[in-house]
Coordinates of C-alpha atoms and ligand atoms in Angstrom, one line a residue:
M592 CA 20.5 -22.7 -19.2
Q593 CA 18.5 -23.6 -22.0
F594 CA 15.4 -21.6 -22.4
S595 CA 13.4 -24.8 -23.3
E596 CA 14.0 -25.3 -19.8
L597 CA 13.3 -22.1 -18.5
A598 CA 9.7 -22.4 -20.3
E599 CA 8.9 -25.3 -19.0
Y600 CA 9.5 -23.8 -15.3
F601 CA 7.1 -21.1 -16.6
H602 CA 4.7 -23.3 -17.8
K603 CA 4.8 -25.0 -14.4
I604 CA 4.2 -21.9 -12.7
E605 CA 1.4 -20.9 -14.9
S606 CA -0.3 -23.9 -14.2
V607 CA -0.6 -24.6 -10.7
S608 CA -2.6 -21.9 -8.4
S609 CA -1.3 -22.1 -4.9
R610 CA 1.4 -20.0 -4.1
L611 CA 3.5 -22.6 -2.3
E612 CA 3.8 -24.2 -4.9
M613 CA 4.3 -21.3 -6.9
M614 CA 7.4 -20.5 -4.6
A615 CA 8.5 -24.8 -4.4
I616 CA 9.0 -24.5 -8.4
L617 CA 10.2 -20.7 -8.4
S618 CA 13.0 -22.0 -5.9
E619 CA 14.3 -24.7 -8.0
M620 CA 14.3 -22.7 -11.2
L621 CA 16.5 -20.1 -9.6
K622 CA 18.7 -22.7 -8.2
K623 CA 19.1 -24.5 -11.4
S624 CA 19.7 -21.0 -13.4
G625 CA 22.9 -20.6 -12.1
K626 CA 25.1 -17.7 -13.2
D627 CA 21.6 -16.9 -15.9
V628 CA 19.7 -16.5 -12.5
K629 CA 19.9 -12.7 -13.1
K630 CA 18.7 -12.9 -16.5
T631 CA 15.6 -15.5 -15.6
I632 CA 14.7 -13.4 -13.1
Y633 CA 14.1 -10.3 -15.7
I634 CA 12.6 -12.6 -17.9
S635 CA 10.2 -13.6 -15.4
Q636 CA 9.1 -10.2 -14.7
G637 CA 8.9 -9.0 -18.6
I638 CA 12.1 -6.6 -18.0
L639 CA 15.1 -6.5 -19.6
G640 CA 17.1 -5.0 -16.7
P641 CA 15.8 -3.4 -13.3
G642 CA 12.9 -1.4 -13.6
H643 CA 15.0 2.0 -13.2
E644 CA 17.1 1.4 -16.3
A645 CA 14.2 1.1 -18.1
L646 CA 15.5 -0.7 -21.2
E647 CA 12.6 -1.5 -23.2
A648 CA 12.6 -3.7 -26.7
G649 CA 10.9 -1.0 -28.2
I650 CA 8.6 -3.9 -30.2
G651 CA 4.9 -2.8 -30.0
E652 CA 2.1 -5.5 -30.8
G653 CA 2.3 -4.9 -34.8
L654 CA 5.6 -5.3 -34.8
L655 CA 5.1 -8.6 -32.6
E656 CA 2.6 -10.0 -35.5
A657 CA 4.6 -9.4 -38.2
G658 CA 7.4 -11.2 -36.3
I659 CA 4.8 -14.0 -35.7
A660 CA 3.9 -13.7 -39.1
K661 CA 7.4 -14.2 -40.6
A662 CA 8.2 -16.8 -38.6
S663 CA 5.5 -18.9 -39.0
G664 CA 4.7 -18.4 -42.8
Y665 CA 0.8 -17.2 -41.6
P666 CA -0.3 -14.1 -43.4
K667 CA -0.2 -11.2 -40.7
D668 CA -4.3 -11.1 -41.0
E669 CA -4.4 -14.4 -39.7
V670 CA -2.2 -13.6 -36.9
K671 CA -4.6 -10.8 -36.2
K672 CA -7.7 -12.6 -36.0
L673 CA -6.1 -15.2 -33.9
Y674 CA -5.0 -12.8 -31.6
K675 CA -8.6 -11.2 -31.2
Q676 CA -9.9 -14.6 -30.7
L677 CA -7.2 -15.6 -27.8
G678 CA -6.4 -12.3 -26.4
D679 CA -2.4 -13.2 -25.9
L680 CA -0.1 -12.7 -28.3
G681 CA 1.9 -15.5 -26.5
E682 CA -0.6 -18.5 -26.9
V683 CA -0.8 -17.2 -30.7
A684 CA 3.0 -17.7 -31.1
Q685 CA 2.4 -21.0 -29.7
K686 CA -0.3 -22.2 -31.8
L687 CA 0.8 -21.0 -35.2
S688 CA 4.5 -22.3 -34.3
K689 CA 3.0 -25.8 -33.8
N690 CA 1.6 -25.4 -37.4
K691 CA 4.4 -23.7 -38.7
K692 CA 3.5 -23.5 -42.5
Q693 CA 7.5 -23.1 -42.9
Q694 CA 10.3 -24.9 -41.1
S695 CA 13.4 -22.9 -41.0
L696 CA 16.6 -23.6 -41.9
F697 CA 19.0 -22.7 -39.5
S698 CA 17.7 -23.5 -36.1
E699 CA 20.1 -23.7 -33.0
K700 CA 19.2 -24.6 -29.7
L701 CA 18.3 -21.3 -27.7
S702 CA 19.7 -20.5 -24.3
V703 CA 18.5 -17.9 -21.7
Q704 CA 21.7 -16.0 -22.7
K705 CA 20.6 -16.0 -26.4
V706 CA 17.2 -14.8 -26.0
F707 CA 17.9 -12.0 -23.1
G708 CA 21.1 -11.1 -25.4
N709 CA 18.7 -10.4 -28.7
F710 CA 16.1 -9.0 -26.9
V711 CA 18.7 -6.2 -25.3
K712 CA 20.2 -5.2 -28.6
M713 CA 16.7 -4.8 -29.7
A714 CA 16.3 -2.4 -27.3
A715 CA 19.3 -0.6 -28.5
T716 CA 18.3 -0.4 -31.5
E717 CA 17.6 2.9 -32.9
G718 CA 16.7 5.1 -35.5
R719 CA 16.6 4.2 -39.2
G720 CA 15.8 0.8 -40.3
S721 CA 15.7 0.0 -36.7
Q722 CA 12.5 -1.7 -37.2
E723 CA 13.6 -4.1 -39.9
T724 CA 17.0 -4.5 -37.5
K725 CA 13.8 -5.8 -34.4
L726 CA 12.0 -7.5 -36.8
G727 CA 14.7 -10.2 -37.9
A728 CA 16.2 -10.4 -34.3
F729 CA 12.6 -11.5 -32.9
S730 CA 11.9 -13.7 -35.7
E731 CA 15.4 -15.4 -35.7
L732 CA 14.2 -16.3 -31.8
L733 CA 10.9 -17.5 -33.2
N734 CA 12.2 -19.4 -36.1
S735 CA 14.4 -21.3 -33.6
A736 CA 12.2 -22.0 -30.9
S737 CA 9.8 -24.7 -29.7
P738 CA 5.9 -24.0 -29.4
L739 CA 6.4 -23.6 -25.9
E740 CA 9.5 -21.3 -26.2
A741 CA 7.6 -19.3 -28.8
K742 CA 4.7 -18.4 -26.2
Y743 CA 7.1 -17.1 -23.5
I744 CA 9.1 -15.2 -26.1
A745 CA 6.5 -13.2 -27.6
R746 CA 5.3 -12.0 -24.1
I747 CA 9.1 -10.7 -23.2
P748 CA 8.7 -7.4 -25.2
L749 CA 4.9 -7.1 -24.0
G750 CA 6.2 -6.7 -20.4
N751 CA 4.3 -8.7 -18.7
M752 CA 4.6 -12.6 -18.8
R753 CA 1.6 -13.8 -17.4
L754 CA 2.8 -16.0 -14.4
G755 CA 1.3 -13.8 -11.2
V756 CA 5.4 -14.0 -9.8
G757 CA 5.3 -10.8 -7.7
D758 CA 8.2 -9.3 -5.9
P759 CA 7.1 -11.5 -2.2
T760 CA 7.3 -14.3 -4.2
I761 CA 10.8 -14.0 -5.7
M762 CA 12.1 -13.2 -2.0
D763 CA 10.5 -15.9 -0.4
A764 CA 12.1 -18.4 -2.9
L765 CA 15.2 -16.7 -2.5
A766 CA 15.0 -17.2 1.2
L767 CA 14.3 -20.8 1.2
N768 CA 17.1 -21.5 -1.1
Y769 CA 19.9 -19.8 1.0
V770 CA 18.4 -20.4 4.4
D771 CA 20.8 -23.6 5.0
E772 CA 23.8 -21.6 4.8
F773 CA 22.0 -18.8 6.8
T774 CA 21.6 -21.5 10.0
R775 CA 24.9 -22.7 9.9
S776 CA 25.6 -19.5 11.8
K777 CA 26.0 -20.4 15.3
K778 CA 25.0 -16.7 16.1
I779 CA 22.0 -16.6 13.5
R780 CA 20.7 -20.3 15.3
A781 CA 21.3 -18.7 18.9
Q782 CA 18.7 -16.0 17.8
I783 CA 16.2 -18.4 16.2
E784 CA 16.1 -20.4 19.5
S785 CA 15.7 -17.8 21.7
A786 CA 12.7 -16.2 19.9
M787 CA 10.9 -19.6 19.8
K788 CA 8.2 -20.2 21.7
E789 CA 7.0 -24.0 21.2
K790 CA 8.5 -26.3 24.0
K791 CA 7.6 -30.0 21.8
D792 CA 10.4 -31.4 20.1
E793 CA 8.7 -32.7 17.3
K794 CA 7.1 -29.2 16.7
R795 CA 10.3 -27.4 17.4
K796 CA 12.1 -28.4 14.0
E797 CA 9.3 -27.6 11.9
E798 CA 9.2 -24.2 14.0
F799 CA 12.8 -23.5 13.8
A800 CA 12.6 -23.9 10.1
R801 CA 9.9 -21.6 9.6
K802 CA 11.4 -18.6 11.9
A803 CA 14.6 -18.9 10.1
R804 CA 13.2 -18.5 6.6
Q805 CA 11.5 -15.8 8.0
L806 CA 14.4 -13.9 9.3
L807 CA 16.3 -14.3 6.2
R808 CA 13.6 -13.5 4.4
E809 CA 13.7 -10.3 6.3
K810 CA 17.2 -9.5 5.5
I811 CA 16.7 -9.8 2.6
E812 CA 13.7 -7.5 1.8
A813 CA 15.8 -5.0 4.3
K814 CA 18.4 -5.6 1.1
Y815 CA 16.1 -5.1 -1.8
N816 CA 14.3 -1.7 0.3
I817 CA 17.6 0.2 -0.4
H818 CA 18.3 -1.6 -3.7
S819 CA 15.4 -2.6 -5.7
D820 CA 17.2 -4.8 -8.4
L821 CA 16.2 -8.7 -7.5
G822 CA 17.8 -9.7 -10.2
E823 CA 21.4 -8.5 -9.0
I824 CA 20.3 -9.7 -5.7
A825 CA 20.1 -13.2 -6.7
E826 CA 23.3 -12.7 -8.6
R827 CA 25.1 -11.7 -5.5
L828 CA 24.1 -14.6 -3.5
A829 CA 24.5 -17.0 -6.2
E830 CA 28.2 -15.7 -6.7
K831 CA 29.2 -15.7 -2.9
G832 CA 26.1 -16.9 -0.9
L833 CA 25.5 -14.4 2.1
A834 CA 28.4 -12.4 1.8
G835 CA 27.3 -11.1 -1.4
L836 CA 24.3 -10.1 0.1
E837 CA 25.9 -8.4 2.7
E838 CA 27.9 -6.4 0.3
I839 CA 24.6 -4.7 -1.0
S840 CA 24.7 -0.9 0.3
M841 CA 22.9 2.5 -0.8
K842 CA 24.3 4.5 -3.2
P843 CA 22.9 7.1 -5.9
G844 CA 21.7 5.7 -9.1
S845 CA 19.8 2.9 -7.2
P846 CA 16.0 3.3 -6.3
I847 CA 14.9 3.3 -2.3
R848 CA 11.5 1.5 -1.9
P849 CA 9.3 4.3 -0.8
T850 CA 8.0 4.7 2.9
L851 CA 3.9 4.2 3.4
A852 CA 1.6 6.1 4.6
E853 CA -0.9 4.7 8.1
R854 CA -4.1 6.6 8.2
L855 CA -6.6 7.7 11.2
P856 CA -9.6 9.0 11.2
S857 CA -9.1 12.5 13.2
A858 CA -6.5 14.8 15.0
E859 CA -7.2 14.0 18.2
Q860 CA -6.3 10.0 17.1
I861 CA -3.4 11.1 15.5
I862 CA -2.0 13.1 18.4
E863 CA -3.1 10.0 20.6
K864 CA -1.1 7.8 18.6
L865 CA 2.1 10.2 17.3
G866 CA 2.6 12.8 20.7
K867 CA 4.3 15.8 19.3
C868 CA 4.3 15.1 15.8
I869 CA 5.5 17.1 12.5
V870 CA 2.8 17.7 10.4
E871 CA 3.0 18.4 6.8
A872 CA 0.9 19.3 3.8
K873 CA 0.1 16.6 1.6
Y874 CA 0.1 17.5 -2.0
D875 CA -1.4 15.9 -4.9
G876 CA 0.9 15.2 -7.6
F877 CA 3.1 12.4 -8.2
R878 CA 6.3 11.4 -6.0
V879 CA 9.7 11.6 -7.0
Q880 CA 12.6 10.5 -5.6
V881 CA 15.6 12.2 -7.1
H882 CA 19.3 11.0 -7.1
K883 CA 22.0 13.6 -7.5
K884 CA 25.6 12.5 -8.3
G885 CA 27.5 15.3 -8.9
N886 CA 26.3 17.1 -12.0
D887 CA 24.1 13.9 -12.9
V888 CA 20.2 14.2 -11.7
A889 CA 18.2 11.5 -12.0
I890 CA 14.5 11.2 -11.0
Y891 CA 12.7 7.6 -10.3
S892 CA 8.9 7.3 -10.0
R893 CA 6.8 5.6 -6.9
Q894 CA 7.7 2.7 -9.0
S895 CA 11.4 2.9 -8.9
E896 CA 11.1 3.6 -13.0
N897 CA 13.6 6.1 -14.4
V898 CA 11.4 9.0 -15.3
T899 CA 14.2 11.6 -15.6
H900 CA 13.6 13.0 -19.5
M901 CA 10.5 13.5 -18.6
F902 CA 11.3 16.4 -16.1
P903 CA 14.2 18.9 -17.5
D904 CA 12.6 21.4 -15.2
L905 CA 13.1 19.5 -11.9
V906 CA 16.8 18.7 -13.6
D907 CA 17.5 21.5 -13.3
A908 CA 16.0 22.8 -10.5
V909 CA 17.8 20.2 -8.4
R910 CA 21.5 21.0 -10.0
E911 CA 20.9 24.6 -8.9
R912 CA 19.3 24.6 -5.7
V913 CA 20.8 21.4 -3.9
R914 CA 23.8 22.3 -1.8
A915 CA 25.3 18.7 -1.4
K916 CA 27.3 16.9 -4.1
D917 CA 25.4 13.7 -3.7
A918 CA 22.0 13.0 -2.3
I919 CA 18.5 11.6 -2.4
I920 CA 15.8 13.3 -1.6
E921 CA 12.3 12.4 -2.0
G922 CA 9.2 14.9 -3.0
E923 CA 6.0 15.6 -4.4
A924 CA 5.9 17.0 -7.8
L925 CA 2.8 19.1 -8.9
A926 CA 1.9 22.0 -11.3
Y927 CA 1.3 25.1 -9.7
N928 CA 0.3 28.5 -10.5
S929 CA 2.6 31.2 -9.2
V930 CA 0.5 33.9 -9.0
T931 CA -2.2 32.6 -7.0
Q932 CA 0.3 30.2 -4.9
Q933 CA -2.0 27.4 -5.7
P934 CA -1.4 23.6 -7.2
L935 CA -3.2 23.2 -10.3
P936 CA -5.6 19.9 -10.6
F937 CA -4.2 17.0 -10.7
Q938 CA -5.0 16.5 -14.0
V939 CA -3.3 18.7 -15.2
T940 CA 0.1 17.8 -13.1
I941 CA -0.5 14.0 -14.4
Q942 CA -0.2 15.5 -18.4
R943 CA 3.4 16.4 -17.2
K944 CA 4.2 12.6 -17.4
R945 CA 4.6 11.9 -21.4
K946 CA 7.2 10.9 -23.5
Y947 CA 7.3 13.4 -26.2
N948 CA 6.7 17.2 -26.2
V949 CA 8.6 17.3 -23.0
E950 CA 10.1 20.5 -23.2
K951 CA 6.9 22.4 -24.5
M952 CA 4.7 21.2 -21.5
A953 CA 7.6 21.9 -19.2
E954 CA 7.2 25.2 -20.3
E955 CA 3.8 25.3 -20.3
F956 CA 3.0 24.0 -17.0
P957 CA 5.8 23.7 -14.9
L958 CA 6.5 21.7 -11.9
R959 CA 7.3 22.8 -8.2
L960 CA 8.7 20.2 -6.2
F961 CA 7.7 20.0 -2.6
V962 CA 10.5 18.0 -0.8
F963 CA 9.8 15.8 2.5
D964 CA 13.2 13.5 2.9
V965 CA 16.5 13.0 2.5
M966 CA 18.1 9.2 2.8
Y967 CA 21.7 9.8 1.8
L968 CA 23.4 13.3 1.9
D969 CA 27.4 13.5 0.9
G970 CA 28.5 9.8 0.9
K971 CA 26.5 9.1 4.3
N972 CA 23.0 7.0 4.7
T973 CA 20.6 9.2 6.1
M974 CA 18.0 6.6 6.4
N975 CA 18.4 5.7 10.1
L976 CA 18.3 9.6 11.5
P977 CA 15.5 10.2 13.6
F978 CA 12.7 12.2 10.8
I979 CA 13.3 15.7 12.4
E980 CA 17.2 15.4 11.9
R981 CA 16.4 14.7 8.4
R982 CA 14.0 17.5 7.9
K983 CA 17.3 20.1 9.2
K984 CA 19.2 18.5 7.0
L985 CA 17.1 19.1 4.5
E986 CA 16.8 22.9 5.6
G987 CA 20.2 23.0 5.3
A988 CA 21.1 21.6 1.9
I989 CA 18.1 23.0 -0.3
S990 CA 18.4 26.9 -1.3
Q991 CA 14.3 27.6 -2.0
N992 CA 12.8 28.9 -5.0
E993 CA 9.8 28.7 -6.8
K994 CA 11.0 25.6 -8.7
I995 CA 11.9 24.1 -5.3
A996 CA 10.8 24.1 -1.7
L997 CA 10.0 22.2 1.1
T998 CA 6.9 21.0 2.2
D999 CA 5.1 23.5 4.9
A1000 CA 5.1 22.1 8.1
I1001 CA 4.4 22.6 11.6
E1002 CA 5.7 21.2 15.0
T1003 CA 2.6 20.6 17.4
N1004 CA 0.9 17.9 20.0
D1005 CA -2.2 20.1 20.1
P1006 CA -5.1 18.5 17.8
K1007 CA -6.4 21.7 17.7
K1008 CA -3.7 22.7 15.8
L1009 CA -3.5 20.0 13.9
E1010 CA -6.9 20.3 12.6
E1011 CA -6.5 24.3 11.9
F1012 CA -3.4 23.4 10.3
F1013 CA -5.3 20.4 7.9
L1014 CA -8.2 22.9 7.3
A1015 CA -5.8 25.5 6.0
S1016 CA -4.1 23.1 3.8
I1017 CA -8.0 22.0 2.5
E1018 CA -8.6 25.5 1.7
N1019 CA -5.5 25.8 -0.1
G1020 CA -6.3 23.6 -2.3
L1021 CA -4.3 20.5 -1.2
E1022 CA -5.4 16.9 0.0
G1023 CA -5.0 16.7 3.6
I1024 CA -1.9 16.6 5.6
I1025 CA 0.7 14.1 6.7
A1026 CA 1.8 13.8 10.2
K1027 CA 5.4 12.5 10.5
D1028 CA 6.7 10.6 13.6
P1029 CA 10.0 13.1 14.6
A1030 CA 11.7 10.1 15.9
A1031 CA 11.4 7.5 13.4
P1032 CA 13.9 6.0 10.7
Y1033 CA 12.8 6.2 6.7
I1034 CA 11.3 2.9 6.9
A1035 CA 11.7 2.0 3.4
G1036 CA 8.7 -0.2 1.7
A1037 CA 6.6 -0.7 4.4
R1038 CA 4.4 1.8 6.9
K1039 CA 4.6 1.6 10.4
Y1040 CA 3.0 4.7 12.0
A1041 CA 5.8 6.5 11.0
W1042 CA 3.5 8.7 8.7
I1043 CA -0.2 8.8 9.4
K1044 CA -2.5 10.8 6.5
L1045 CA -5.9 12.8 6.7
K1046 CA -7.7 13.6 4.0
R1047 CA -10.8 15.7 4.8
S1048 CA -13.0 14.1 6.9
Y1049 CA -14.0 11.3 8.1
K1050 CA -17.6 11.5 9.5
G1051 CA -18.9 8.1 9.6
E1052 CA -18.5 7.8 5.9
L1053 CA -15.6 6.5 4.0
N1054 CA -14.4 9.8 2.1
D1055 CA -10.9 8.6 2.2
S1056 CA -10.4 6.8 -1.0
V1057 CA -9.0 2.9 -0.9
D1058 CA -6.3 1.3 -3.7
L1059 CA -7.6 -1.6 -5.0
A1060 CA -6.1 -4.4 -7.6
I1061 CA -8.1 -5.2 -10.4
I1062 CA -8.8 -9.2 -10.6
G1063 CA -11.6 -9.2 -12.8
Y1064 CA -13.9 -8.0 -15.5
Y1065 CA -17.5 -8.3 -16.0
K1066 CA -18.6 -7.8 -20.0
G1067 CA -20.9 -4.9 -21.0
R1068 CA -24.6 -4.9 -21.1
G1069 CA -27.1 -2.7 -22.7
K1070 CA -25.4 0.7 -23.1
R1071 CA -22.1 -0.4 -22.6
T1072 CA -22.0 -3.3 -24.8
K1073 CA -19.6 -1.3 -27.4
F1074 CA -16.8 -1.1 -24.6
G1075 CA -16.9 -5.1 -23.9
L1076 CA -17.1 -4.2 -20.4
G1077 CA -19.5 -3.4 -17.9
G1078 CA -18.2 -3.6 -14.3
L1079 CA -14.7 -4.3 -12.4
L1080 CA -14.3 -6.5 -9.6
C1081 CA -11.7 -5.5 -7.4
A1082 CA -9.3 -7.0 -4.8
A1083 CA -7.6 -5.0 -1.6
Y1084 CA -4.4 -7.1 -0.8
N1085 CA -3.6 -9.5 2.4
E1086 CA 0.0 -8.6 2.8
Q1087 CA -0.1 -11.6 5.9
E1088 CA -1.5 -14.4 3.0
D1089 CA 0.4 -12.7 -0.1
S1090 CA -3.2 -12.8 -2.0
F1091 CA -5.7 -10.3 -3.2
Q1092 CA -9.2 -10.8 -1.7
S1093 CA -12.1 -9.5 -3.4
I1094 CA -14.0 -6.3 -1.5
T1095 CA -16.1 -4.9 -4.3
K1096 CA -17.5 -4.8 -7.8
I1097 CA -17.9 -1.3 -9.6
G1098 CA -20.2 -0.9 -12.1
T1099 CA -20.4 3.0 -12.1
G1100 CA -18.1 6.3 -12.1
M1101 CA -16.7 5.2 -15.0
S1102 CA -16.3 7.7 -18.1
E1103 CA -16.0 6.2 -22.1
Q1104 CA -12.7 7.4 -22.2
I1105 CA -12.1 5.3 -19.0
L1106 CA -14.0 2.1 -19.9
A1107 CA -12.4 2.2 -23.3
E1108 CA -8.6 2.5 -21.5
L1109 CA -9.6 0.0 -19.1
E1110 CA -11.0 -2.5 -21.6
E1111 CA -7.4 -1.9 -23.8
K1112 CA -5.5 -2.8 -20.2
L1113 CA -7.6 -5.5 -18.7
S1114 CA -8.3 -7.6 -22.2
A1115 CA -4.0 -7.5 -22.5
T1116 CA -3.6 -9.1 -18.9
S1117 CA -6.8 -11.5 -19.0
E1118 CA -6.8 -15.1 -17.6
K1119 CA -8.7 -18.5 -18.6
E1120 CA -9.2 -19.3 -14.6
K1121 CA -8.6 -17.5 -11.3
P1122 CA -5.3 -16.6 -11.1
A1123 CA -2.9 -17.5 -8.2
R1124 CA -3.1 -15.6 -5.4
V1125 CA -6.5 -14.3 -5.9
D1126 CA -9.1 -15.1 -3.3
S1127 CA -12.6 -14.4 -4.5
G1128 CA -15.9 -16.4 -3.9
L1129 CA -17.5 -14.6 -6.9
S1130 CA -16.8 -15.2 -10.3
P1131 CA -16.2 -12.3 -12.7
D1132 CA -16.7 -13.1 -16.9
I1133 CA -13.0 -12.4 -17.5
W1134 CA -10.2 -13.0 -14.8
V1135 CA -7.3 -10.7 -14.9
K1136 CA -4.0 -11.1 -13.2
P1137 CA -3.8 -8.5 -10.6
F1138 CA -1.6 -5.7 -12.4
Y1139 CA -3.7 -2.6 -12.3
V1140 CA -4.0 -0.6 -9.4
I1141 CA -7.3 1.8 -9.1
E1142 CA -8.1 4.5 -6.2
V1143 CA -11.7 4.1 -5.3
V1144 CA -14.1 6.4 -3.1
A1145 CA -17.2 4.5 -1.5
D1146 CA -19.8 5.4 0.9
E1147 CA -19.2 3.1 3.7
I1148 CA -17.1 -0.4 4.6
T1149 CA -19.5 -3.0 5.6
R1150 CA -19.7 -6.7 5.9
S1151 CA -20.6 -9.0 3.6
P1152 CA -20.7 -12.9 2.9
T1153 CA -20.0 -12.0 -0.8
H1154 CA -16.5 -10.7 -0.6
T1155 CA -13.2 -12.7 0.7
A1156 CA -11.6 -10.0 2.0
G1157 CA -11.1 -10.0 5.8
K1158 CA -13.3 -12.9 6.1
T1159 CA -14.3 -14.5 9.4
G1160 CA -17.1 -16.0 10.7
G1161 CA -19.2 -16.0 7.0
Q1162 CA -18.2 -12.4 6.7
G1163 CA -15.7 -10.4 4.6
Y1164 CA -15.8 -6.8 4.0
A1165 CA -17.3 -5.0 1.4
L1166 CA -17.7 -1.1 -0.2
R1167 CA -21.1 0.4 -0.3
F1168 CA -21.4 2.6 -3.6
P1169 CA -18.3 2.2 -4.7
R1170 CA -16.9 4.8 -7.4
M1171 CA -13.7 4.9 -9.4
I1172 CA -11.8 7.3 -9.5
K1173 CA -8.4 7.3 -11.6
F1174 CA -5.5 4.7 -12.4
R1175 CA -2.7 4.9 -9.5
E1176 CA 0.6 4.4 -10.3
K1177 CA 1.2 1.6 -7.6
K1178 CA 1.8 -2.0 -7.9
P1179 CA -1.0 -4.5 -6.8
E1180 CA 1.2 -5.3 -3.6
E1181 CA 0.7 -1.5 -3.0
A1182 CA -2.9 -2.0 -2.5
T1183 CA -4.9 -0.9 0.3
T1184 CA -4.3 -3.9 2.6
V1185 CA -6.8 -5.8 4.2
A1186 CA -5.5 -4.9 7.6
E1187 CA -6.1 -1.4 6.3
I1188 CA -9.6 -1.7 5.8
E1189 CA -10.2 -3.6 8.7
Q1190 CA -8.9 -0.5 10.6
M1191 CA -11.2 1.7 8.5
Y1192 CA -13.9 -0.3 9.0
R1193 CA -13.3 0.2 13.0
N1194 CA -12.9 3.4 12.5
Q1195 CA -15.7 4.4 10.5
K1196 CA -17.7 2.5 13.4
S1197 CA -16.4 4.2 16.3
V1198 CA -16.6 7.8 14.8
A1199 CA -20.3 6.9 13.9
L1200 CA -20.9 5.9 17.6
E1201 CA -19.1 9.2 18.5
E1202 CA -21.7 11.3 16.4
K1203 CA -24.6 9.5 18.1
P1204 CA -26.4 12.3 20.2
Ligands
AMP1570 P1 -1.6 7.8 -0.3 O1 -0.7 7.8 -1.6 O2 -2.9 8.4 -0.5 O3 -1.3 6.6 0.4 O4 -0.8 8.9 0.3 C1 0.8 8.9 0.2 C2 1.4 9.8 -0.9 O5 1.4 11.2 -0.4 C3 3.3 9.6 -1.0 O6 3.6 8.6 -1.4 C4 3.5 11.0 -2.0 O7 3.4 10.8 -2.9 C5 2.1 11.9 -1.2 N1 2.4 13.0 -0.4 C6 2.4 14.2 -0.8 N2 2.7 15.1 0.4 C7 3.4 14.6 1.1 C8 4.4 14.6 1.8 N3 4.0 16.0 2.9 N4 4.7 14.1 2.5 C9 4.6 12.5 2.4 N5 4.0 12.4 1.3 C10 3.5 13.4 0.7

């Protein structure tokens, strides 16, 4: 595929605001890209391989500016000035490429393969002279690029194409592309027919098509859940159709999408929901998925990035203490004071997430890994075993010491015992508890009451935090003008509609350091118009594409006509007195959902009623 065709598709995607239109363009783009489909998916997500392989072009903004200057003939200062004005290096590259001061002598038509290949080469270049090599490879691309191509080429190394295309939209587009093959199977047709309710003929056809797409979409997602590489999934589909999809299986080295936790407001309600359950302490560190294949150990973050190099102490612990040749296990890692046997504050733990000075920090703040699940053990997928059996397998597979241990847990069906364990956990400096359904399989990428968290007491207030996606910001006024940022507009995620619905404006609770960090991050994802998938009645000074997720606490959830989250009868949900706590390592689609907010609102009301004399 020519890169110019891909750039045209990106341009079309950027200019539509409805998700349906976006999906239709994407579906055509994927069909047209043929054997380049893997690369087109990666490029559209601003990555050079699946997230867990962590290939990075290693081109910072400075080098990008130099490359744009070199290819266009403008001085670097001018590039910088224009960047300040436009806030997007893609647009800078586009504009200057239009008004090039010099024409290149050797220009060739760019293919997707060539562009992708050049970036992969840049990623592989290290050491002395690497900056010049990268600059050369990057400006070579810009030399041959049309202005529109230049815009997207410049965005690739920034890791954000600003298309607003999330994984769900890509999966929808794939389902659309293979649904004909899917419904050629008699068995599948019968399965769909039996699930149909519509009696009228003219509507049955529509319902059949919708159900077929939905079923195939679920199948694609189930594969994505155990193999988080949409590029490869699309490639297998392109090569062998649905038979290619079937071939995808779980293996160490390919991260599994993490289970998510539901929440309930009290021990009673948890026991009512689960009956006898396994109650585990909830540790506040970072979640890691550990893959062991013989002596090779890889560690993946909650976002499926490969973070192995950050945690040499964990790698050693797993090599020494996991008694299985191959395994995929999951746990929470945190800095721990082995004298007091208490966790260190989250602010200390988070310092271990770094690229440099890794060894020194590992010595200073050693981590302890609290393991809570196993998905693969010696060649067998254990995801579908009941949790109680998975936990037994874990007990057998791990020889515990101060570096690696199983989570503290009790088994009970008594709300009082659960409450006691919860209070003891809080006293020990932990966040609360997670109650787990002993019969549930590992539910990759979703929440289905297999895990229920309880973090402190609700008592009619919203003491639990929510995770919200930032969709816009307001410019600073008064004391805050020096930061250019005065407040945030935040959204919850509506899973049914795959949209981000506004729920609160946040103006306080941010330190100067956080304000400065926010401004730097948000100005790089700003948009001129309301981004696709964003649903908001309020217009902030600057829109941003949902990308960053922050943890927020508030006093209460209220109903309000201002916000769109869960809006019915003119009233949506809003947060009262919201405060930002910290950045979360979550994708925007992993923000608190509107359904959860509704549930929290109901819980809050019922607790408040119970407390009335
Ligand atoms: P939250 O991020 O608040 O939705 O809570 C779920 C997170 O708690 C998981 O993603 C883990 O990172 C973390 N966690 C801490 N302790 C446990 C545990 N015992 N079992 C499962 N998750 C845990």
